[in-house]
PDB file of C-alpha atoms in Angstrom:
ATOM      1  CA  UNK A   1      39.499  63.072 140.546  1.00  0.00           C
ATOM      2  CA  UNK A   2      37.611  62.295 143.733  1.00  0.00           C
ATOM      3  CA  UNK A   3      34.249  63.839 141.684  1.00  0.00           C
ATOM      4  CA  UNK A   4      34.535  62.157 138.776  1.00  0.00           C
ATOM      5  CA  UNK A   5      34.644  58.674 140.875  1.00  0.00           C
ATOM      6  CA  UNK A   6      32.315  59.290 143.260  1.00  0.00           C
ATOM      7  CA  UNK A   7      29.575  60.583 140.670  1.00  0.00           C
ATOM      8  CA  UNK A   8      28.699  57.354 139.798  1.00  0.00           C
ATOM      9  CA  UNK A   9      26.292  57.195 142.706  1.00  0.00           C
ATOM     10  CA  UNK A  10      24.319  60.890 142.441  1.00  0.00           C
ATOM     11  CA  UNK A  11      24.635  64.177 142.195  1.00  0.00           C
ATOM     12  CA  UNK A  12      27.668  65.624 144.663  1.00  0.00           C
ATOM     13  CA  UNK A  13      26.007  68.884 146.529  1.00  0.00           C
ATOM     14  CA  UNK A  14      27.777  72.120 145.952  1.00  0.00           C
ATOM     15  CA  UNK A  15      28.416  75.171 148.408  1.00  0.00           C
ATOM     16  CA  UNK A  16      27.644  78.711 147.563  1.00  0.00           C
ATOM     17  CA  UNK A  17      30.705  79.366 145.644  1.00  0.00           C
ATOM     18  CA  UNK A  18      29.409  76.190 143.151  1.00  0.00           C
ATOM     19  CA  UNK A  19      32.299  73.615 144.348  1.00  0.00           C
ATOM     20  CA  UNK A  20      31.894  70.221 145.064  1.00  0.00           C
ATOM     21  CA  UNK A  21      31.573  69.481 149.059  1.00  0.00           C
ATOM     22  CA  UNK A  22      34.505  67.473 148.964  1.00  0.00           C
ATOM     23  CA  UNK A  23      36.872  67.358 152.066  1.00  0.00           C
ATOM     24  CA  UNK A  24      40.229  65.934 152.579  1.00  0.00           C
ATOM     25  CA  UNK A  25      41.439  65.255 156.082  1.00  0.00           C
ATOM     26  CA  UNK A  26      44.800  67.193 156.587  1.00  0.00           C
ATOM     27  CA  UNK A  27      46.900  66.633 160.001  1.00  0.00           C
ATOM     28  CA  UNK A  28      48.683  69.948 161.357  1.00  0.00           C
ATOM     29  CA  UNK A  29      51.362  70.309 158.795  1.00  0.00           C
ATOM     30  CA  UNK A  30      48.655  69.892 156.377  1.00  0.00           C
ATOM     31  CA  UNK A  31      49.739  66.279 155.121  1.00  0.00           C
ATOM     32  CA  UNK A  32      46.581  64.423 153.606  1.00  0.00           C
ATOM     33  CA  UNK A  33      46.022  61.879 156.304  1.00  0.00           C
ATOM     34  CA  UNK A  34      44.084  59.497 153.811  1.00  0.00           C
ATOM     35  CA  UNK A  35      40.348  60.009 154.020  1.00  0.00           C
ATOM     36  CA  UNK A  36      37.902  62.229 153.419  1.00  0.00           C
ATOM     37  CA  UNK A  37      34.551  63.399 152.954  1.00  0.00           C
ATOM     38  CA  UNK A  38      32.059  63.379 149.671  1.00  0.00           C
ATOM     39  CA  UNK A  39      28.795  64.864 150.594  1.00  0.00           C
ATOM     40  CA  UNK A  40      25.602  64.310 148.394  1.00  0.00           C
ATOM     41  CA  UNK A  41      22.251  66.298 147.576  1.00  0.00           C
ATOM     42  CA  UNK A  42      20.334  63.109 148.289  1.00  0.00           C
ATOM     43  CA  UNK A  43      20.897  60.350 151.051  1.00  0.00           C
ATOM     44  CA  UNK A  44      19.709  57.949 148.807  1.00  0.00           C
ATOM     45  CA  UNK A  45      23.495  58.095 147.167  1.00  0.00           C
ATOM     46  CA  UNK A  46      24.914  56.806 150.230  1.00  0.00           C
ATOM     47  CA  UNK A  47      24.570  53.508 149.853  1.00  0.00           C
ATOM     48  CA  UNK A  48      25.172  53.140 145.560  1.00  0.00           C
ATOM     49  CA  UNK A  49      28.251  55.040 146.857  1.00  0.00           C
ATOM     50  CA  UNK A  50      29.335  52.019 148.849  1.00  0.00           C
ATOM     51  CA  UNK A  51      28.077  49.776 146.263  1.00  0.00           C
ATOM     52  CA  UNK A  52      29.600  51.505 143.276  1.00  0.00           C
ATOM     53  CA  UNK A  53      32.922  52.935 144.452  1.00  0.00           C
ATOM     54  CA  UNK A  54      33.836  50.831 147.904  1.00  0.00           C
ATOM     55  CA  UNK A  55      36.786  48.976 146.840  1.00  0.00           C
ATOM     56  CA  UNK A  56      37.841  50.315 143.850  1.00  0.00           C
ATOM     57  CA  UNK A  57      40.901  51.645 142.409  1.00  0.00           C
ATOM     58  CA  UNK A  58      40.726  55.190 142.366  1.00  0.00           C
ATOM     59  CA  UNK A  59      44.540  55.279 140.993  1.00  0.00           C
ATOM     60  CA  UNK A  60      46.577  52.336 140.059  1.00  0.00           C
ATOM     61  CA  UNK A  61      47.270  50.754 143.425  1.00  0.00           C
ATOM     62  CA  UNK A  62      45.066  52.884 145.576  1.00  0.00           C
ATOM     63  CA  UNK A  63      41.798  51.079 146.668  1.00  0.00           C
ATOM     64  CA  UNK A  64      39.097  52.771 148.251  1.00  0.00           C
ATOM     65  CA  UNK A  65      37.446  51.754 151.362  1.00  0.00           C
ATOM     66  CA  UNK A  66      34.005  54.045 151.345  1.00  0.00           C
ATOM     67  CA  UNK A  67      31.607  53.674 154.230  1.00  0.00           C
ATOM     68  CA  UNK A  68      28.531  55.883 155.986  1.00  0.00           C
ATOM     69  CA  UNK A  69      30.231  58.833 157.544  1.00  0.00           C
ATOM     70  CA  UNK A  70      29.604  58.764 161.253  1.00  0.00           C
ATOM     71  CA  UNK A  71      30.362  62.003 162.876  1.00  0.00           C
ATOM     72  CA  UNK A  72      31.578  62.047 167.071  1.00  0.00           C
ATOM     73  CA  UNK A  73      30.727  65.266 169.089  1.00  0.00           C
ATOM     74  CA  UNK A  74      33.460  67.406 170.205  1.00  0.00           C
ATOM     75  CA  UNK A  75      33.219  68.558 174.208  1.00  0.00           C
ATOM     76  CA  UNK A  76      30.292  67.718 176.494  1.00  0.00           C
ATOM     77  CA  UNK A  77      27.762  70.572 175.347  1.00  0.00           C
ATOM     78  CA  UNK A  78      26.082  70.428 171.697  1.00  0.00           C
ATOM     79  CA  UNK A  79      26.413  73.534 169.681  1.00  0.00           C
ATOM     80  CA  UNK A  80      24.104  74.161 166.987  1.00  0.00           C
ATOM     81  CA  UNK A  81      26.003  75.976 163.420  1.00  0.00           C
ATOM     82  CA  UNK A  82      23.659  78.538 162.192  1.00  0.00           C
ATOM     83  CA  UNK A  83      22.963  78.836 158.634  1.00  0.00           C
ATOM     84  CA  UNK A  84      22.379  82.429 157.298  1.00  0.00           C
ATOM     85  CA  UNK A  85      19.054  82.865 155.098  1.00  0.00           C
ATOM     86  CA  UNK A  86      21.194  82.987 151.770  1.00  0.00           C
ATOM     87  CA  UNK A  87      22.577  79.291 152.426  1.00  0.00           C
ATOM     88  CA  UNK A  88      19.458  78.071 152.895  1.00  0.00           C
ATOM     89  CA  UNK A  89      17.973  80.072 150.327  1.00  0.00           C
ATOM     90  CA  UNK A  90      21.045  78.579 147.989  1.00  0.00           C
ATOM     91  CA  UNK A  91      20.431  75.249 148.881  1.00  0.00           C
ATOM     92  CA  UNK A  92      16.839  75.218 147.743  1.00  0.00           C
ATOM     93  CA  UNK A  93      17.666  76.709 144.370  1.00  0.00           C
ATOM     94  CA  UNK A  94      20.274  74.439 143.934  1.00  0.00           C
ATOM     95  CA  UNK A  95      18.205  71.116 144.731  1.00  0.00           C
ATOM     96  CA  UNK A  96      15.259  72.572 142.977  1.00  0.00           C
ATOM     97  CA  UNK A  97      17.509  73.373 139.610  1.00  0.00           C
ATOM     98  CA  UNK A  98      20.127  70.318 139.703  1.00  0.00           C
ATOM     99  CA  UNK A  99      16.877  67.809 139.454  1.00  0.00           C
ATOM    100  CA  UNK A 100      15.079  69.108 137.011  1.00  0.00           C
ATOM    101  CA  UNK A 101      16.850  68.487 133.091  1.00  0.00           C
ATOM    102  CA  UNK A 102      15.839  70.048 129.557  1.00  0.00           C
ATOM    103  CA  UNK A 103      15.042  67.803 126.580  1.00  0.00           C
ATOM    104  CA  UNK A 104      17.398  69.293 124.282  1.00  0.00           C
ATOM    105  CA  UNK A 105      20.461  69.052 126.685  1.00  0.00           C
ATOM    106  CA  UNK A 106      20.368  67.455 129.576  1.00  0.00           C
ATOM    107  CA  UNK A 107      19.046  68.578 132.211  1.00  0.00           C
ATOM    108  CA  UNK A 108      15.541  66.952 134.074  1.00  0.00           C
ATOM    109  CA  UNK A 109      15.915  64.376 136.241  1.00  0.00           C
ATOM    110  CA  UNK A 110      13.327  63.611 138.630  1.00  0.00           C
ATOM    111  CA  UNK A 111      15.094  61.686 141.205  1.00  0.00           C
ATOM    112  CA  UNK A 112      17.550  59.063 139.960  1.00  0.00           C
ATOM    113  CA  UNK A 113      16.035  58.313 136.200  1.00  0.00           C
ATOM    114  CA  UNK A 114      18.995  59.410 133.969  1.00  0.00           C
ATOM    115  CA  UNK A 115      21.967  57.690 133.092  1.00  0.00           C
ATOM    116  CA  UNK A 116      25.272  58.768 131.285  1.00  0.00           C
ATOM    117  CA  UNK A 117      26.504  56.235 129.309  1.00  0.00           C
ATOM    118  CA  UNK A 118      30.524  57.182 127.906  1.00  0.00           C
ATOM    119  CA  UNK A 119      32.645  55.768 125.435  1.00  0.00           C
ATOM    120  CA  UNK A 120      29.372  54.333 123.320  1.00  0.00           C
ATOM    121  CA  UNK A 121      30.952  55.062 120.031  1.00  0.00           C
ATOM    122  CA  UNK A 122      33.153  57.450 118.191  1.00  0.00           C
ATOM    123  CA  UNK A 123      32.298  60.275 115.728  1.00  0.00           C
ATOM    124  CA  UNK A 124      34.700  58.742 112.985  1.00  0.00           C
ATOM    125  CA  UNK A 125      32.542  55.100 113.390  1.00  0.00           C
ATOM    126  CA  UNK A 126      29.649  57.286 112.166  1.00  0.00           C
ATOM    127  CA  UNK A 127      30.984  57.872 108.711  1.00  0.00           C
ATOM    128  CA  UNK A 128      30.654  57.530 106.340  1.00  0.00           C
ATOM    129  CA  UNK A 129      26.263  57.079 106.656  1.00  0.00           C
ATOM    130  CA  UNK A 130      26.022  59.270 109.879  1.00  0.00           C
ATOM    131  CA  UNK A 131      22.447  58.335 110.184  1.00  0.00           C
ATOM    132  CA  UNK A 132      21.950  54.730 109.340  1.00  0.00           C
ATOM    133  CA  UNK A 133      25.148  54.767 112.402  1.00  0.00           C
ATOM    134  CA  UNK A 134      23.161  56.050 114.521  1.00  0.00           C
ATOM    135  CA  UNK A 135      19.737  54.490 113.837  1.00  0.00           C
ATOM    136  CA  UNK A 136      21.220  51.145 114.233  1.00  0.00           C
ATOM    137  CA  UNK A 137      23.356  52.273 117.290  1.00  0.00           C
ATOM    138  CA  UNK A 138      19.574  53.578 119.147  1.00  0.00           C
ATOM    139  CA  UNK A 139      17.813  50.349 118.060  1.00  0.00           C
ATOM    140  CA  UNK A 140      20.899  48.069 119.574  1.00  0.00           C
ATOM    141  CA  UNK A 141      21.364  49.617 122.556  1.00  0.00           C
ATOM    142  CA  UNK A 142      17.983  50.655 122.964  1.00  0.00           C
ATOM    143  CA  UNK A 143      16.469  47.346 122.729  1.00  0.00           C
ATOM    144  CA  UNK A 144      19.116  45.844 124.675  1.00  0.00           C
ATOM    145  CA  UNK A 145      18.507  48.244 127.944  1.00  0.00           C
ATOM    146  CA  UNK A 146      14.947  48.265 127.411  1.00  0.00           C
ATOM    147  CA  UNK A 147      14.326  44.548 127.741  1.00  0.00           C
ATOM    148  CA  UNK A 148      16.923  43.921 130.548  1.00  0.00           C
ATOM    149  CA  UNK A 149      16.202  46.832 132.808  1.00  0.00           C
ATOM    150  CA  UNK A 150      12.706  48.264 131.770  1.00  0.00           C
ATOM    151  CA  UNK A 151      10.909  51.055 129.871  1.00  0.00           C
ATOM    152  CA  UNK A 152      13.047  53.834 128.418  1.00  0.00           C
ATOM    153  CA  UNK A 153      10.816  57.291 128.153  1.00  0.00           C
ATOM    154  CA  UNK A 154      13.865  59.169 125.866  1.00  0.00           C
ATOM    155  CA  UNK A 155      16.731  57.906 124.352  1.00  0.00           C
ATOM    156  CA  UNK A 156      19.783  60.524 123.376  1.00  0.00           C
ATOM    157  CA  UNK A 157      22.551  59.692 121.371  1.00  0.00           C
ATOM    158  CA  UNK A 158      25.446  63.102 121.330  1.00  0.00           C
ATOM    159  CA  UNK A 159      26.391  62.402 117.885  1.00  0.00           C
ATOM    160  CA  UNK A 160      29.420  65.096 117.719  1.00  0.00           C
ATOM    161  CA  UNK A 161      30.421  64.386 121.853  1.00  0.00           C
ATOM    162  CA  UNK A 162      34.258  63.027 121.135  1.00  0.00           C
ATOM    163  CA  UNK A 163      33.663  60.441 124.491  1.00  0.00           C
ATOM    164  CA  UNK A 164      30.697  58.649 122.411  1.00  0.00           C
ATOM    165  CA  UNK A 165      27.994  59.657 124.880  1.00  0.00           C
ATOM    166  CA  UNK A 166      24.461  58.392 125.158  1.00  0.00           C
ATOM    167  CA  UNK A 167      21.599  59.822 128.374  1.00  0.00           C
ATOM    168  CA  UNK A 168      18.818  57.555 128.647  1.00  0.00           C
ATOM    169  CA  UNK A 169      15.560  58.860 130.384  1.00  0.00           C
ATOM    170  CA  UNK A 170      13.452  55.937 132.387  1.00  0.00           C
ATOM    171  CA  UNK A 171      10.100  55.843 133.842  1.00  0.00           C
ATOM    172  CA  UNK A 172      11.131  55.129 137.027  1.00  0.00           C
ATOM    173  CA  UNK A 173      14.936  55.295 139.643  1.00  0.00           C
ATOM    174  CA  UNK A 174      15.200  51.525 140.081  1.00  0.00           C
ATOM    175  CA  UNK A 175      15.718  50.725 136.016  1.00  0.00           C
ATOM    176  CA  UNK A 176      17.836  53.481 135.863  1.00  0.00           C
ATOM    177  CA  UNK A 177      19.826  51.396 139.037  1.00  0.00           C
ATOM    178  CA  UNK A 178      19.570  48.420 136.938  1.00  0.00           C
ATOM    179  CA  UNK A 179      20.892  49.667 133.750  1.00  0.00           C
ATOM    180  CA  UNK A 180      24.519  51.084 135.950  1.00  0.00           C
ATOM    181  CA  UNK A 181      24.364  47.946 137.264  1.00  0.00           C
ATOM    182  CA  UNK A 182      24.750  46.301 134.192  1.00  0.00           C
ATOM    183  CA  UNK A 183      26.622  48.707 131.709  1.00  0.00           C
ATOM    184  CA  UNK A 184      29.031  50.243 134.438  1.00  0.00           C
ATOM    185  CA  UNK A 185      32.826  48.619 133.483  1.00  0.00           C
ATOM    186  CA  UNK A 186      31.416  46.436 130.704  1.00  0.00           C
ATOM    187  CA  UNK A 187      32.619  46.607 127.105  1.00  0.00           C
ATOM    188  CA  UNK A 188      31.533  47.678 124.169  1.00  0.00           C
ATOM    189  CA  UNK A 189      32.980  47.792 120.606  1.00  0.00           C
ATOM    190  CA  UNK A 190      36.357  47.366 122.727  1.00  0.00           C
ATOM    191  CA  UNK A 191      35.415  50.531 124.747  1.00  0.00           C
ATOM    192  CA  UNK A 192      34.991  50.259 128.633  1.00  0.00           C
ATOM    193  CA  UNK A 193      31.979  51.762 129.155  1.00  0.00           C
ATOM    194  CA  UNK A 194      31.274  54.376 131.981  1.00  0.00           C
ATOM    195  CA  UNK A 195      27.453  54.872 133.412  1.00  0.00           C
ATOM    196  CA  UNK A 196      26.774  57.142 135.941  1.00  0.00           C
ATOM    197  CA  UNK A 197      23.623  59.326 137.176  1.00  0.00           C
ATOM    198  CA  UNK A 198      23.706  61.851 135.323  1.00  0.00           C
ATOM    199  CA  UNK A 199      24.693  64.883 137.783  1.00  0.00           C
ATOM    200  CA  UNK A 200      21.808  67.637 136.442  1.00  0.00           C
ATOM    201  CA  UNK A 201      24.239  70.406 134.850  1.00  0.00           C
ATOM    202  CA  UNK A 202      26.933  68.752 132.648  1.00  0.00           C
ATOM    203  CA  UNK A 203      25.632  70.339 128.608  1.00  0.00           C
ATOM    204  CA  UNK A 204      27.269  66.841 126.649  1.00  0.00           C
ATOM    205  CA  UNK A 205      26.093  68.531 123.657  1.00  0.00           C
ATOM    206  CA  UNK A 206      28.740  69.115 121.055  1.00  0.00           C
ATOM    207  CA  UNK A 207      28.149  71.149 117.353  1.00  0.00           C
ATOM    208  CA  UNK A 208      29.181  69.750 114.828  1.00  0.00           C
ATOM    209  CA  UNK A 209      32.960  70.768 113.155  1.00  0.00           C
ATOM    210  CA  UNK A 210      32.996  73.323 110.317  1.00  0.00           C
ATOM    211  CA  UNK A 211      34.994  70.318 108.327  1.00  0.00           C
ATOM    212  CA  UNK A 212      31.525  67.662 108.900  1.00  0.00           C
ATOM    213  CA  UNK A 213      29.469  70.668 108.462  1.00  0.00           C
ATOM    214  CA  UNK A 214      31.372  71.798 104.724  1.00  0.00           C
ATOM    215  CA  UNK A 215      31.226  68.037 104.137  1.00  0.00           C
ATOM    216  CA  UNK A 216      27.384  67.931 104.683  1.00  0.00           C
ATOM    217  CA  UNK A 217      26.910  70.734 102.222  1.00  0.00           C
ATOM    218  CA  UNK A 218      28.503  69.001  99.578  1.00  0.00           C
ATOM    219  CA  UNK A 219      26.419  65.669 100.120  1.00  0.00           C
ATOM    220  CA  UNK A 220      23.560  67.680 100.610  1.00  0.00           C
ATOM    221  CA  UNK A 221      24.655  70.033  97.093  1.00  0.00           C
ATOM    222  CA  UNK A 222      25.242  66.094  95.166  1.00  0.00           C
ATOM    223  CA  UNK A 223      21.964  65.028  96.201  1.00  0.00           C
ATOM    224  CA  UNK A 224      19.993  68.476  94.676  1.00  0.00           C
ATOM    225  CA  UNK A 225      21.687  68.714  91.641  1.00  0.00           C
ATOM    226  CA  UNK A 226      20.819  64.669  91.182  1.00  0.00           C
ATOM    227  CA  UNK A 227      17.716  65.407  92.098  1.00  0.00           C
ATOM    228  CA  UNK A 228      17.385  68.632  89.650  1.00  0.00           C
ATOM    229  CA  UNK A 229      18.382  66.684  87.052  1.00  0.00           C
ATOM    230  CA  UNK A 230      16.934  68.202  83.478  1.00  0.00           C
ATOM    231  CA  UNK A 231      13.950  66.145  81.793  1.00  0.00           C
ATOM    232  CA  UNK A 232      13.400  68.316  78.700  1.00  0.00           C
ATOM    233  CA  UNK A 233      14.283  71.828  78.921  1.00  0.00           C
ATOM    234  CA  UNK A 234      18.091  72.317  80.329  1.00  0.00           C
ATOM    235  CA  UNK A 235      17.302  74.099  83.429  1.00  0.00           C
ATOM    236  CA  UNK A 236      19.378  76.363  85.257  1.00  0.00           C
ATOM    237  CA  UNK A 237      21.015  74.690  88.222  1.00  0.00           C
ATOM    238  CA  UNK A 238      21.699  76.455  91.805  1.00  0.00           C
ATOM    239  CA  UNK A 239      24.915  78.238  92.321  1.00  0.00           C
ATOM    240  CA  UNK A 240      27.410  77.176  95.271  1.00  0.00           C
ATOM    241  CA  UNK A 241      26.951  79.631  97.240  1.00  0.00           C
ATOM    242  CA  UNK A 242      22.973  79.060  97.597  1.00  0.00           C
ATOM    243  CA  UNK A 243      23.220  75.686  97.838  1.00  0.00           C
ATOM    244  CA  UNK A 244      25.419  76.114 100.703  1.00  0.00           C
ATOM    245  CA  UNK A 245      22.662  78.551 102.069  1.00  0.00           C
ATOM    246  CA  UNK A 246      19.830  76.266 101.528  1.00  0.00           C
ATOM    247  CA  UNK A 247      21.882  73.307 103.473  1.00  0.00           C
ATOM    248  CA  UNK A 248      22.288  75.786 106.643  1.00  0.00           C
ATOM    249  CA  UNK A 249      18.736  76.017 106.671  1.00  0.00           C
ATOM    250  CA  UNK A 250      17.961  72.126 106.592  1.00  0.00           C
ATOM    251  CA  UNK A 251      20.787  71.833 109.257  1.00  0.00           C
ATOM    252  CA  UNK A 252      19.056  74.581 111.737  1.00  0.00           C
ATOM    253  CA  UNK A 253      15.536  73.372 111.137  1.00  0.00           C
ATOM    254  CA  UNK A 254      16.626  69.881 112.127  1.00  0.00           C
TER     255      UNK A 254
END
């Protein structure tokens, strides 16, 4: 829960095990005493932390108050914690693979320049034109984005992701600012929309279902038998099974 809210503002920094440095303040019978501790891969997340999360609702009723941490040395004499050569060397791997993002999934952010956008659309809007849906849908919200918070390098839309969800590459960190600043909570088709930094690992790429995919064969079967339609000669037309063959082929090739 505390993730998911805080991820808003960056990318939450892992230990060695790969979970989120996230600590809860206990008191000696192990009681959550009400605060806690989110810590970040950059410092730059600090403050969109405060500006993003302070005073919200992280459950109905329960408002967050999220500030700098500040941290108070125990005794008089300062005792410096050692790390052992495979934190460190864990820590660079980690910062050096959780920034950069692949073009086919997600994953190559340079700094702050991808956003998550949720709840866009939903796979059932798409139908029954899947592609005119989603042409119109890029152009829209493209255009939109582009003029209000600057130059988009790659737009893409997860057309099978059940939460509707769009990444958007920009040139540079402070349009992708810009463009949480003005999607973040705002609505959409009905739909609240969430936008967040995108945190470097999360794959929001979904196949398709083998019901969409039998339905694609048949469109794609109507359309070559339409367009095999005999002129003179009767011609022999293609089986089902080949069709269905041919269609897998289009679909991987895509």
């Amino acid at each position: 829960e505390i993730q998911e809210h805080f991820k808003k503002a960056g990318i939450i920094a892992t230990d060695i095990s790969g979970r989120p440095r996230i600590k809860i303040y206990k008191d000696k019978s192990g009681v959550p005493k009400g605060d806690g501790l989110v810590t970040y891969m950059k410092v730059e997340s600090v403050p969109l932390a405060i500006q993003f999360v302070d005073q919200t609702e992280i459950r109905p009723g329960f408002k967050l108050t999220v500030q700098k941490a500040e941290f108070q040395q125990k005794g008089e004499k300062f005792i410096e914690k050692k790390h052992k050569k495979a934190d460190i060397k864990f820590k660079r791997f980690q910062q050096s693979t959780a920034l950069d993002w692949d073009e086919d999934g997600v994953k190559e952010i340079k700094g702050f320049r991808i956003v998550i956008l949720k709840h866009m659309f939903t796979p059932a809007e798409a139908k029954p034109d899947r592609d005119k849906f989603f042409d119109e849908l890029k152009e829209e919200v493209g255009a939109e984005i582009e003029k209000k918070c600057g130059e988009i390098e790659k737009f893409t839309v997860f057309e099978n992701n059940p939460d509707g969800v769009i990444a958007i590459k920009f040139q540079n960190g402070s349009n992708a600012h810009k463009c949480i600043e003005m999607m973040n909570g705002r609505f959409f088709g009905q739909r609240k929309i969430e936008c967040f930094y995108f945190d470097g690992k999360t794959n929001y790429k979904v196949g398709a279902s083998e019901e969409e995919e039998r339905e694609r064969a048949k469109e794609y079967e109507k359309w070559l038998m339409a367009e095999q339609e005999p002129t003179g000669e009767k011609e022999q037309q293609p089986s089902t099974a080949s069709t269905a063959a041919e269609n897998d082929d289009e679909g991987n090739a895509k």
